[in-house]
């Protein structure tokens, strides 16, 4: 999905947070054209990054000043609390706010359809940000925020998803610069985890289009530990995991710059190891196979990984390979495997078979009936079904999933997002019922009404769209839906304010929230939300 599902008015606040992040991405990128960003531009050129690569990844630079960004953002109307909420500013103890990212190369972290979620910042060489008792970190990243959850995001997926789909394989590295360098060199099915270890949510993103995954982590203990954990989550997602270890001291960025893209591809092809071979070689390097106790413990760890394999034929082959790699009798390994599976022991004679077929699942309960949705939502759903990929991008770079009514509307939008990410938006599966009866009924109803409008446009003082202009219809429908959601949020906050005051407690925080919501409503009435998705739409995918 494009964004995590939530209920209530949070979508309007998240829209404000996304707007601040988009402004920041543009600000940092434009700094490359100024004197303040000259050092950043020079460093990019020194690293060999082309103009096309910098544009493709939106790389920019944070100036060295304490509040250069904050001042520019506040001049554009962004509130300090919003900037702080997305990790771009911090509050001084003496008052006021200052920039979190200073004198750093800035890598925007994007969602699969191009929404800015956060940033990674690399300190520029010879930076004077340090002092006698303080050395700035080489990399700092946006912390967890309301719109950025690092366990659910992969750096470079926006730029790499087409290649991953075409090759049915994703290569996972550790650093942002690794992704950018390899992408420029023509190895474009590359992503980086926002941390040292892959998470199930990140692997699920890759499993939508990939069949295999290559873990390309450093040779140090942290990198190898991350690769071992990556094997487990990849197997759980049904992917075939492979691992490649670069020579000591090398990383993908330095390797490809020194030896070139062709040498890198050859290295990947020749040095990749399936997960069993990788785990055995890793245990061997660590000296874990030198004693009977160590070999036994390593074997159990490898068997635990094989248990995660869903295909019984593959699991059987991996068991044979594990016995060969470990230098143990296959029959002994299979007995231990059966014991771990909780099965009765089998006699060693005769052909051995591993049956890992999953137990039958209890059928799902029938789907609930279709829920009533707002005409605005119905209209937007109809437009996306009728006009496909371009309209899905136009709407969903400006609307959060949770701005649609929970139930049928959100399920329909989620299905459209699925199709969009596969570049195959088609209304056929919706009307056939491939996504369930509730989605089928809503899609059919929406398509039947198509561009029908109502007097509610004039009632709210909004421009009535022309029926032959689908973008105008979509913009007006989005405006109505956003205004309805923010009004719901205002009414909810007013009830909380009243309850807080009745308890004799301080309601200042709720009052500030209401003021911010009124400000957001004014922005929506002025059509500011139409600019919120421009960067995503213009960037392409």
Short mmCIF file of C-alpha atoms in Angstrom, two decimals:
data_model
loop_
_atom_site.label_atom_id
_atom_site.label_comp_id
_atom_site.label_asym_id
_atom_site.label_seq_id
_atom_site.Cartn_x
_atom_site.Cartn_y
_atom_site.Cartn_z
CA UNK A 1 0.00 0.00 0.00
CA UNK A 2 0.98 3.62 -0.51
CA UNK A 3 0.40 4.57 3.12
CA UNK A 4 -0.51 2.68 6.24
CA UNK A 5 -4.23 2.57 6.99
CA UNK A 6 -5.51 4.60 9.91
CA UNK A 7 -8.96 5.80 10.87
CA UNK A 8 -10.00 9.26 11.92
CA UNK A 9 -8.67 12.70 11.01
CA UNK A 10 -4.96 11.92 10.98
CA UNK A 11 -4.84 11.98 7.17
CA UNK A 12 -5.09 15.78 7.11
CA UNK A 13 -2.19 16.18 9.50
CA UNK A 14 -0.18 13.69 7.49
CA UNK A 15 -0.91 15.71 4.36
CA UNK A 16 0.68 18.73 6.06
CA UNK A 17 3.70 16.66 7.06
CA UNK A 18 4.13 15.37 3.51
CA UNK A 19 3.90 18.93 2.19
CA UNK A 20 6.76 19.98 4.50
CA UNK A 21 8.85 17.02 3.36
CA UNK A 22 8.23 17.80 -0.31
CA UNK A 23 9.24 21.40 0.28
CA UNK A 24 12.43 20.21 2.00
CA UNK A 25 13.33 17.91 -0.91
CA UNK A 26 12.96 20.79 -3.36
CA UNK A 27 14.88 23.15 -1.09
CA UNK A 28 17.85 20.81 -0.67
CA UNK A 29 17.94 20.00 -4.39
CA UNK A 30 17.88 23.68 -5.37
CA UNK A 31 20.76 24.41 -2.99
CA UNK A 32 23.04 22.66 -5.49
CA UNK A 33 22.58 25.70 -7.76
CA UNK A 34 23.67 28.19 -5.08
CA UNK A 35 26.99 29.22 -3.57
CA UNK A 36 25.92 27.58 -0.30
CA UNK A 37 25.63 24.24 -2.07
CA UNK A 38 28.83 24.48 -4.14
CA UNK A 39 30.75 22.10 -1.87
CA UNK A 40 27.97 19.55 -2.10
CA UNK A 41 27.88 19.79 -5.89
CA UNK A 42 31.66 19.44 -6.05
CA UNK A 43 31.51 16.33 -3.86
CA UNK A 44 28.83 14.76 -6.08
CA UNK A 45 30.99 15.43 -9.13
CA UNK A 46 34.03 14.01 -7.35
CA UNK A 47 32.07 10.83 -6.64
CA UNK A 48 31.24 10.62 -10.34
CA UNK A 49 27.48 11.11 -10.00
CA UNK A 50 26.02 12.44 -13.25
CA UNK A 51 23.42 15.18 -13.46
CA UNK A 52 20.85 12.62 -14.61
CA UNK A 53 21.53 10.42 -11.58
CA UNK A 54 21.29 13.35 -9.16
CA UNK A 55 17.94 14.33 -10.68
CA UNK A 56 16.64 10.73 -10.69
CA UNK A 57 17.27 10.36 -6.96
CA UNK A 58 16.55 13.99 -6.03
CA UNK A 59 19.89 14.32 -4.24
CA UNK A 60 20.51 17.73 -2.67
CA UNK A 61 22.59 19.43 -0.03
CA UNK A 62 21.77 20.94 3.36
CA UNK A 63 23.58 24.27 3.88
CA UNK A 64 25.95 24.70 6.81
CA UNK A 65 23.91 27.42 8.57
CA UNK A 66 22.08 26.67 11.79
CA UNK A 67 18.63 27.69 10.55
CA UNK A 68 18.85 28.26 6.79
CA UNK A 69 16.28 25.60 5.98
CA UNK A 70 13.99 26.43 8.90
CA UNK A 71 13.90 30.10 7.94
CA UNK A 72 13.05 29.26 4.33
CA UNK A 73 10.34 26.80 5.37
CA UNK A 74 8.73 29.17 7.85
CA UNK A 75 8.77 31.93 5.22
CA UNK A 76 6.66 29.55 3.10
CA UNK A 77 4.15 29.14 5.92
CA UNK A 78 5.29 25.87 7.49
CA UNK A 79 4.88 25.80 11.27
CA UNK A 80 7.86 24.87 13.48
CA UNK A 81 5.93 22.01 15.09
CA UNK A 82 5.33 20.46 11.65
CA UNK A 83 9.02 20.73 10.75
CA UNK A 84 9.95 19.15 14.07
CA UNK A 85 7.36 16.39 13.61
CA UNK A 86 9.04 15.22 10.39
CA UNK A 87 12.56 15.32 11.85
CA UNK A 88 13.78 18.41 9.99
CA UNK A 89 14.04 20.80 12.94
CA UNK A 90 14.69 20.76 16.68
CA UNK A 91 13.76 23.18 19.44
CA UNK A 92 16.46 25.06 21.30
CA UNK A 93 16.33 25.13 25.08
CA UNK A 94 16.62 28.90 24.84
CA UNK A 95 13.73 29.07 22.37
CA UNK A 96 13.35 28.87 18.61
CA UNK A 97 14.22 26.02 16.27
CA UNK A 98 17.25 25.01 14.24
CA UNK A 99 18.06 22.71 11.29
CA UNK A 100 18.67 19.03 12.01
CA UNK A 101 20.57 18.52 8.73
CA UNK A 102 23.51 20.89 8.20
CA UNK A 103 26.42 20.69 5.76
CA UNK A 104 25.28 17.31 4.49
CA UNK A 105 24.55 15.59 1.22
CA UNK A 106 20.81 14.83 1.32
CA UNK A 107 19.20 11.64 0.00
CA UNK A 108 15.37 11.82 -0.06
CA UNK A 109 13.69 8.59 1.04
CA UNK A 110 10.60 7.98 -1.10
CA UNK A 111 7.58 5.72 -1.06
CA UNK A 112 7.09 3.41 -4.06
CA UNK A 113 5.02 6.10 -5.85
CA UNK A 114 7.31 8.98 -4.97
CA UNK A 115 6.05 10.52 -1.73
CA UNK A 116 8.87 12.02 0.32
CA UNK A 117 8.96 10.21 3.67
CA UNK A 118 12.29 11.28 5.15
CA UNK A 119 15.98 11.88 4.45
CA UNK A 120 19.40 10.39 4.89
CA UNK A 121 22.18 12.93 5.31
CA UNK A 122 25.91 12.31 4.74
CA UNK A 123 28.34 14.79 6.26
CA UNK A 124 30.38 16.61 3.62
CA UNK A 125 34.16 16.15 3.71
CA UNK A 126 36.07 18.81 5.68
CA UNK A 127 32.88 19.94 7.37
CA UNK A 128 33.43 22.41 10.22
CA UNK A 129 30.37 21.14 12.12
CA UNK A 130 32.59 19.35 14.64
CA UNK A 131 34.51 20.70 17.60
CA UNK A 132 37.22 19.60 20.04
CA UNK A 133 34.74 17.49 22.00
CA UNK A 134 32.23 16.63 19.28
CA UNK A 135 32.53 14.70 16.01
CA UNK A 136 29.40 14.71 13.86
CA UNK A 137 28.10 11.34 12.71
CA UNK A 138 28.96 10.43 9.13
CA UNK A 139 25.31 9.61 8.43
CA UNK A 140 22.18 10.79 10.18
CA UNK A 141 18.71 9.72 9.16
CA UNK A 142 15.19 10.94 9.76
CA UNK A 143 13.89 9.33 12.97
CA UNK A 144 10.61 7.44 13.14
CA UNK A 145 7.80 9.92 12.48
CA UNK A 146 4.09 9.83 11.82
CA UNK A 147 4.77 9.33 8.10
CA UNK A 148 8.14 7.55 8.09
CA UNK A 149 8.52 4.06 9.49
CA UNK A 150 11.93 2.77 8.47
CA UNK A 151 10.95 -0.87 8.90
CA UNK A 152 8.44 -0.43 6.06
CA UNK A 153 10.58 1.52 3.59
CA UNK A 154 13.35 0.59 1.15
CA UNK A 155 15.60 3.28 -0.24
CA UNK A 156 15.65 3.27 -4.04
CA UNK A 157 12.51 1.17 -4.54
CA UNK A 158 10.83 4.06 -6.35
CA UNK A 159 13.64 4.12 -8.94
CA UNK A 160 14.26 0.35 -9.02
CA UNK A 161 10.81 -1.24 -9.02
CA UNK A 162 10.61 -1.60 -12.81
CA UNK A 163 13.94 -3.40 -13.01
CA UNK A 164 13.07 -5.63 -10.06
CA UNK A 165 9.84 -6.60 -11.80
CA UNK A 166 11.63 -7.26 -15.10
CA UNK A 167 14.44 -9.32 -13.56
CA UNK A 168 12.28 -10.86 -10.83
CA UNK A 169 15.19 -10.31 -8.48
CA UNK A 170 16.14 -7.58 -6.02
CA UNK A 171 19.64 -6.85 -4.76
CA UNK A 172 19.76 -5.41 -1.24
CA UNK A 173 22.72 -3.32 -0.08
CA UNK A 174 23.44 -1.30 3.04
CA UNK A 175 24.06 2.27 1.87
CA UNK A 176 22.29 5.01 -0.08
CA UNK A 177 25.44 5.79 -2.11
CA UNK A 178 25.69 2.09 -3.06
CA UNK A 179 22.23 2.22 -4.63
CA UNK A 180 22.93 5.46 -6.48
CA UNK A 181 26.35 4.36 -7.82
CA UNK A 182 25.11 1.00 -9.05
CA UNK A 183 22.00 2.51 -10.58
CA UNK A 184 24.20 4.91 -12.54
CA UNK A 185 26.40 1.98 -13.62
CA UNK A 186 23.34 0.21 -15.03
CA UNK A 187 22.63 -2.22 -12.17
CA UNK A 188 19.16 -0.87 -11.50
CA UNK A 189 17.40 -3.59 -9.48
CA UNK A 190 19.05 -2.33 -6.30
CA UNK A 191 17.57 -1.14 -2.97
CA UNK A 192 18.91 -0.39 0.51
CA UNK A 193 17.36 -1.20 3.86
CA UNK A 194 16.87 1.74 6.22
CA UNK A 195 19.12 0.12 8.81
CA UNK A 196 21.35 -2.93 8.95
CA UNK A 197 18.77 -5.73 8.82
CA UNK A 198 15.81 -6.39 6.55
CA UNK A 199 12.37 -6.47 8.09
CA UNK A 200 9.37 -8.63 7.09
CA UNK A 201 7.53 -5.50 5.90
CA UNK A 202 10.43 -4.51 3.63
CA UNK A 203 10.71 -8.00 2.16
CA UNK A 204 6.96 -8.10 1.57
CA UNK A 205 7.39 -5.04 -0.66
CA UNK A 206 9.96 -6.91 -2.74
CA UNK A 207 7.93 -10.12 -2.82
CA UNK A 208 5.21 -8.33 -4.79
CA UNK A 209 7.39 -8.47 -7.93
CA UNK A 210 10.56 -10.47 -7.15
CA UNK A 211 11.11 -14.21 -6.87
CA UNK A 212 14.62 -14.04 -5.45
CA UNK A 213 16.69 -11.68 -3.38
CA UNK A 214 20.46 -11.14 -3.21
CA UNK A 215 21.83 -9.90 0.11
CA UNK A 216 24.96 -7.87 -0.57
CA UNK A 217 26.24 -6.81 2.84
CA UNK A 218 29.67 -5.96 4.23
CA UNK A 219 32.09 -8.70 5.29
CA UNK A 220 32.20 -7.41 8.88
CA UNK A 221 30.29 -9.10 11.70
CA UNK A 222 27.41 -6.62 11.57
CA UNK A 223 26.96 -7.10 7.83
CA UNK A 224 27.08 -10.89 8.06
CA UNK A 225 24.64 -10.92 10.95
CA UNK A 226 22.25 -8.75 8.93
CA UNK A 227 22.57 -11.16 5.98
CA UNK A 228 21.73 -14.15 8.18
CA UNK A 229 18.64 -12.41 9.49
CA UNK A 230 17.73 -11.42 5.93
CA UNK A 231 17.75 -15.09 4.92
CA UNK A 232 15.02 -15.90 7.45
CA UNK A 233 12.69 -13.03 6.51
CA UNK A 234 13.18 -13.73 2.79
CA UNK A 235 12.27 -17.40 3.24
CA UNK A 236 9.22 -16.44 5.28
CA UNK A 237 8.07 -14.24 2.38
CA UNK A 238 8.48 -17.09 -0.10
CA UNK A 239 11.58 -15.62 -1.80
CA UNK A 240 14.72 -17.55 -2.71
CA UNK A 241 17.58 -15.83 -0.83
CA UNK A 242 21.16 -15.61 -2.03
CA UNK A 243 24.11 -13.87 -0.39
CA UNK A 244 27.23 -12.24 -1.76
CA UNK A 245 30.15 -11.09 0.38
CA UNK A 246 32.45 -8.44 -1.07
CA UNK A 247 36.20 -8.52 -0.34
CA UNK A 248 37.20 -7.08 3.05
CA UNK A 249 37.13 -3.31 3.04
CA UNK A 250 35.11 -3.03 -0.16
CA UNK A 251 31.56 -1.80 -0.58
CA UNK A 252 29.41 -1.85 -3.73
CA UNK A 253 30.01 1.86 -4.38
CA UNK A 254 33.82 1.63 -4.23
CA UNK A 255 33.85 -1.70 -6.10
CA UNK A 256 31.87 -0.46 -9.08
CA UNK A 257 33.84 2.80 -9.26
CA UNK A 258 37.15 0.92 -9.22
CA UNK A 259 36.35 -2.07 -11.43
CA UNK A 260 33.25 -1.05 -13.40
CA UNK A 261 29.71 -2.36 -13.80
CA UNK A 262 30.63 -5.42 -15.91
CA UNK A 263 33.09 -6.65 -13.29
CA UNK A 264 30.47 -6.10 -10.62
CA UNK A 265 27.87 -8.16 -12.51
CA UNK A 266 30.40 -10.98 -13.01
CA UNK A 267 31.25 -10.89 -9.33
CA UNK A 268 27.55 -11.16 -8.42
CA UNK A 269 27.04 -14.08 -10.80
CA UNK A 270 30.15 -16.00 -9.70
CA UNK A 271 30.14 -15.30 -5.97
CA UNK A 272 26.47 -15.61 -5.07
CA UNK A 273 25.69 -18.41 -2.65
CA UNK A 274 22.35 -20.03 -1.95
CA UNK A 275 21.36 -19.64 1.68
CA UNK A 276 22.54 -23.11 2.77
CA UNK A 277 26.02 -22.63 1.30
CA UNK A 278 26.19 -19.11 2.71
CA UNK A 279 25.25 -20.25 6.23
CA UNK A 280 27.76 -23.12 6.14
CA UNK A 281 30.59 -20.88 4.88
CA UNK A 282 29.70 -18.24 7.47
CA UNK A 283 29.86 -20.83 10.25
CA UNK A 284 33.15 -22.13 8.88
CA UNK A 285 34.75 -18.67 8.86
CA UNK A 286 33.63 -18.20 12.45
CA UNK A 287 35.22 -21.51 13.49
CA UNK A 288 31.84 -22.97 14.45
CA UNK A 289 32.46 -26.22 12.54
CA UNK A 290 35.73 -27.00 14.31
CA UNK A 291 34.10 -28.96 17.14
CA UNK A 292 31.31 -31.56 17.19
CA UNK A 293 29.24 -29.28 19.42
CA UNK A 294 29.72 -26.33 17.09
CA UNK A 295 28.89 -28.36 13.99
CA UNK A 296 25.75 -29.72 15.65
CA UNK A 297 24.60 -26.22 16.62
CA UNK A 298 25.31 -24.90 13.12
CA UNK A 299 23.43 -27.80 11.54
CA UNK A 300 20.37 -27.08 13.69
CA UNK A 301 20.50 -23.42 12.67
CA UNK A 302 20.60 -24.38 8.99
CA UNK A 303 17.77 -26.88 9.46
CA UNK A 304 15.71 -24.15 11.12
CA UNK A 305 16.17 -22.05 7.99
CA UNK A 306 15.22 -24.94 5.71
CA UNK A 307 12.03 -25.40 7.72
CA UNK A 308 10.95 -21.98 6.43
CA UNK A 309 11.07 -23.15 2.79
CA UNK A 310 7.51 -23.54 1.54
CA UNK A 311 8.26 -25.72 -1.49
CA UNK A 312 8.80 -29.35 -0.44
CA UNK A 313 10.95 -30.19 -3.50
CA UNK A 314 13.26 -27.27 -2.79
CA UNK A 315 13.43 -28.17 0.89
CA UNK A 316 14.40 -31.73 0.01
CA UNK A 317 17.21 -30.48 -2.25
CA UNK A 318 18.45 -28.05 0.41
CA UNK A 319 18.62 -30.92 2.92
CA UNK A 320 20.86 -32.91 0.54
CA UNK A 321 23.03 -29.86 -0.03
CA UNK A 322 23.32 -29.14 3.69
CA UNK A 323 24.51 -32.70 4.34
CA UNK A 324 27.17 -32.36 1.63
CA UNK A 325 28.32 -28.92 2.78
CA UNK A 326 28.49 -29.92 6.44
CA UNK A 327 30.09 -33.30 5.76
CA UNK A 328 27.48 -35.28 7.72
CA UNK A 329 25.31 -38.28 6.84
CA UNK A 330 22.13 -37.23 5.10
CA UNK A 331 20.11 -39.77 7.10
CA UNK A 332 21.32 -38.22 10.37
CA UNK A 333 20.43 -34.74 9.15
CA UNK A 334 16.96 -35.87 8.08
CA UNK A 335 16.30 -37.52 11.45
CA UNK A 336 17.19 -34.26 13.20
CA UNK A 337 15.02 -32.36 10.72
CA UNK A 338 12.06 -34.66 11.49
CA UNK A 339 12.66 -34.24 15.21
CA UNK A 340 12.59 -30.44 14.82
CA UNK A 341 9.40 -30.76 12.78
CA UNK A 342 7.83 -32.77 15.60
CA UNK A 343 7.41 -35.88 13.41
CA UNK A 344 7.97 -39.53 14.36
CA UNK A 345 11.44 -40.80 13.45
CA UNK A 346 11.64 -42.73 10.19
CA UNK A 347 13.90 -45.61 9.29
CA UNK A 348 17.02 -44.54 7.43
CA UNK A 349 16.60 -47.20 4.71
CA UNK A 350 14.86 -46.40 1.45
CA UNK A 351 14.33 -43.08 -0.28
CA UNK A 352 13.83 -40.14 2.03
CA UNK A 353 11.26 -37.40 1.42
CA UNK A 354 10.57 -34.09 3.11
CA UNK A 355 6.93 -33.05 2.98
CA UNK A 356 6.50 -29.44 3.97
CA UNK A 357 3.04 -28.90 2.51
CA UNK A 358 1.11 -26.47 4.72
CA UNK A 359 -1.82 -27.74 6.72
CA UNK A 360 -5.23 -26.87 5.26
CA UNK A 361 -6.47 -23.46 6.30
CA UNK A 362 -9.91 -22.79 7.68
CA UNK A 363 -11.86 -20.95 4.96
CA UNK A 364 -12.24 -17.22 5.50
CA UNK A 365 -15.61 -15.99 6.71
CA UNK A 366 -17.79 -14.37 4.03
CA UNK A 367 -17.05 -10.74 3.32
CA UNK A 368 -19.31 -8.17 4.95
CA UNK A 369 -21.94 -6.38 2.89
CA UNK A 370 -21.11 -3.23 0.95
CA UNK A 371 -20.91 -0.16 3.18
CA UNK A 372 -22.27 3.26 2.29
CA UNK A 373 -19.57 5.62 0.98
CA UNK A 374 -19.49 9.32 0.21
CA UNK A 375 -20.36 10.44 -3.36
CA UNK A 376 -16.92 12.10 -3.55
CA UNK A 377 -15.16 8.78 -2.90
CA UNK A 378 -17.39 6.99 -5.38
CA UNK A 379 -16.56 9.60 -7.99
CA UNK A 380 -12.80 9.30 -7.39
CA UNK A 381 -12.97 5.51 -7.56
CA UNK A 382 -14.87 5.73 -10.86
CA UNK A 383 -12.30 8.13 -12.30
CA UNK A 384 -9.37 5.89 -11.32
CA UNK A 385 -11.08 2.81 -12.75
CA UNK A 386 -11.93 4.61 -16.00
CA UNK A 387 -8.68 6.47 -16.61
CA UNK A 388 -6.14 4.01 -15.20
CA UNK A 389 -2.54 4.57 -14.16
CA UNK A 390 -2.29 8.32 -14.78
CA UNK A 391 -5.46 9.09 -12.79
CA UNK A 392 -4.47 6.74 -9.94
CA UNK A 393 -1.20 8.63 -9.65
CA UNK A 394 -2.97 12.02 -9.89
CA UNK A 395 -5.37 11.14 -7.06
CA UNK A 396 -3.24 9.03 -4.74
CA UNK A 397 -0.28 11.39 -4.65
CA UNK A 398 -2.73 13.91 -3.17
CA UNK A 399 -4.98 11.65 -1.10
CA UNK A 400 -4.07 9.34 1.77
CA UNK A 401 -5.59 5.87 1.86
CA UNK A 402 -7.16 6.66 5.22
CA UNK A 403 -9.06 9.60 3.74
CA UNK A 404 -11.36 7.01 2.18
CA UNK A 405 -14.05 5.33 4.29
CA UNK A 406 -12.85 2.12 6.00
CA UNK A 407 -14.29 -1.00 4.41
CA UNK A 408 -15.23 -1.22 0.75
CA UNK A 409 -13.79 2.15 -0.29
CA UNK A 410 -10.38 1.54 1.29
CA UNK A 411 -10.28 -2.03 -0.02
CA UNK A 412 -11.02 -0.78 -3.55
CA UNK A 413 -8.30 1.87 -3.33
CA UNK A 414 -5.85 -0.70 -1.95
CA UNK A 415 -6.58 -2.93 -4.97
CA UNK A 416 -5.99 0.04 -7.29
CA UNK A 417 -2.65 0.70 -5.56
CA UNK A 418 -1.72 -2.96 -6.07
CA UNK A 419 -2.48 -2.69 -9.76
CA UNK A 420 -0.68 0.65 -10.05
CA UNK A 421 2.50 -0.79 -8.53
CA UNK A 422 2.28 -3.61 -11.10
CA UNK A 423 1.68 -1.08 -13.92
CA UNK A 424 -1.53 -2.86 -14.89
CA UNK A 425 -4.54 -0.76 -13.81
CA UNK A 426 -7.56 -2.57 -15.23
CA UNK A 427 -11.19 -2.29 -14.14
CA UNK A 428 -11.97 -5.80 -15.38
CA UNK A 429 -10.95 -7.64 -12.18
CA UNK A 430 -13.04 -5.20 -10.13
CA UNK A 431 -16.30 -5.81 -11.96
CA UNK A 432 -15.59 -9.57 -12.15
CA UNK A 433 -15.29 -9.72 -8.38
CA UNK A 434 -11.61 -10.78 -8.25
CA UNK A 435 -11.13 -8.54 -5.19
CA UNK A 436 -14.25 -9.71 -3.37
CA UNK A 437 -17.96 -9.02 -3.50
CA UNK A 438 -17.80 -5.79 -1.51
CA UNK A 439 -15.26 -4.26 -3.91
CA UNK A 440 -17.17 -5.57 -6.95
CA UNK A 441 -20.43 -3.99 -5.81
CA UNK A 442 -18.81 -0.63 -5.04
CA UNK A 443 -16.86 -0.54 -8.32
CA UNK A 444 -19.97 -1.42 -10.32
CA UNK A 445 -22.01 1.24 -8.57
CA UNK A 446 -19.28 3.87 -9.03
CA UNK A 447 -18.86 3.10 -12.72
CA UNK A 448 -22.61 3.32 -13.26
CA UNK A 449 -22.76 6.88 -11.87
CA UNK A 450 -19.41 8.05 -13.34
CA UNK A 451 -19.32 11.86 -13.44
CA UNK A 452 -22.60 12.61 -11.71
CA UNK A 453 -22.20 15.77 -9.60
CA UNK A 454 -24.39 17.47 -7.04
CA UNK A 455 -25.36 20.90 -5.79
CA UNK A 456 -22.95 20.44 -2.90
CA UNK A 457 -20.25 22.12 -5.01
CA UNK A 458 -22.20 25.37 -5.15
CA UNK A 459 -23.31 25.01 -1.53
CA UNK A 460 -19.67 25.08 -0.43
CA UNK A 461 -18.71 27.88 -2.83
CA UNK A 462 -16.58 25.52 -4.93
CA UNK A 463 -16.25 25.51 -8.72
CA UNK A 464 -18.50 22.94 -10.37
CA UNK A 465 -16.31 20.82 -12.65
CA UNK A 466 -17.02 20.30 -16.32
CA UNK A 467 -18.08 16.74 -17.03
CA UNK A 468 -15.67 16.43 -19.96
CA UNK A 469 -12.63 17.31 -17.80
CA UNK A 470 -11.79 14.28 -15.60
CA UNK A 471 -8.95 16.10 -13.80
CA UNK A 472 -11.25 18.97 -12.84
CA UNK A 473 -13.83 16.46 -11.62
CA UNK A 474 -11.15 14.65 -9.59
CA UNK A 475 -9.79 17.88 -8.11
CA UNK A 476 -13.25 19.01 -6.98
CA UNK A 477 -14.07 15.58 -5.56
CA UNK A 478 -10.77 15.52 -3.64
CA UNK A 479 -11.46 19.01 -2.32
CA UNK A 480 -14.91 18.03 -1.07
CA UNK A 481 -13.64 14.84 0.54
CA UNK A 482 -10.71 16.58 2.23
CA UNK A 483 -13.01 19.34 3.54
CA UNK A 484 -15.38 16.72 4.92
CA UNK A 485 -12.55 14.88 6.69
CA UNK A 486 -11.06 18.03 8.20
CA UNK A 487 -14.52 19.11 9.38
CA UNK A 488 -14.94 15.73 11.08
CA UNK A 489 -11.57 16.28 12.74
CA UNK A 490 -12.57 19.76 13.93
CA UNK A 491 -15.81 18.46 15.43
CA UNK A 492 -14.00 15.57 17.12
CA UNK A 493 -11.38 17.92 18.57
CA UNK A 494 -14.10 20.31 19.77
CA UNK A 495 -15.77 17.46 21.66
CA UNK A 496 -12.42 16.54 23.23
CA UNK A 497 -11.83 20.18 24.20
CA UNK A 498 -15.22 20.34 25.88
CA UNK A 499 -14.63 17.09 27.77
CA UNK A 500 -11.15 18.24 28.84
CA UNK A 501 -12.47 21.55 30.16
CA UNK A 502 -15.29 19.80 32.00
CA UNK A 503 -12.69 17.72 33.82
CA UNK A 504 -10.94 20.92 34.83
CA UNK A 505 -7.83 20.06 32.81
CA UNK A 506 -5.70 22.23 30.51
CA UNK A 507 -7.15 22.18 26.97
CA UNK A 508 -4.43 24.33 25.35
CA UNK A 509 -3.07 21.47 23.26
CA UNK A 510 -6.49 20.64 21.83
CA UNK A 511 -7.13 24.33 21.09
CA UNK A 512 -3.88 24.50 19.11
CA UNK A 513 -4.92 21.39 17.23
CA UNK A 514 -8.24 23.00 16.32
CA UNK A 515 -6.48 26.16 15.12
CA UNK A 516 -4.15 24.05 12.94
CA UNK A 517 -7.15 22.20 11.49
CA UNK A 518 -8.86 25.49 10.62
CA UNK A 519 -5.65 26.59 8.91
CA UNK A 520 -5.54 23.31 7.00
CA UNK A 521 -9.16 23.80 5.93
CA UNK A 522 -8.30 27.21 4.51
CA UNK A 523 -5.43 25.67 2.55
CA UNK A 524 -7.75 23.03 1.12
CA UNK A 525 -10.35 25.65 0.19
CA UNK A 526 -7.61 27.55 -1.65
CA UNK A 527 -6.64 24.39 -3.55
CA UNK A 528 -3.17 24.09 -1.99
CA UNK A 529 -3.51 20.29 -1.90
CA UNK A 530 -3.26 20.24 -5.70
CA UNK A 531 0.43 21.13 -5.37
CA UNK A 532 1.11 18.47 -2.72
CA UNK A 533 1.42 15.70 -5.32
CA UNK A 534 3.14 17.61 -8.12
CA UNK A 535 6.66 16.30 -7.37
CA UNK A 536 5.48 12.69 -7.30
CA UNK A 537 3.45 13.06 -10.48
CA UNK A 538 6.14 14.94 -12.40
CA UNK A 539 8.91 12.60 -11.29
CA UNK A 540 7.37 9.57 -12.97
CA UNK A 541 8.24 6.02 -12.04
#
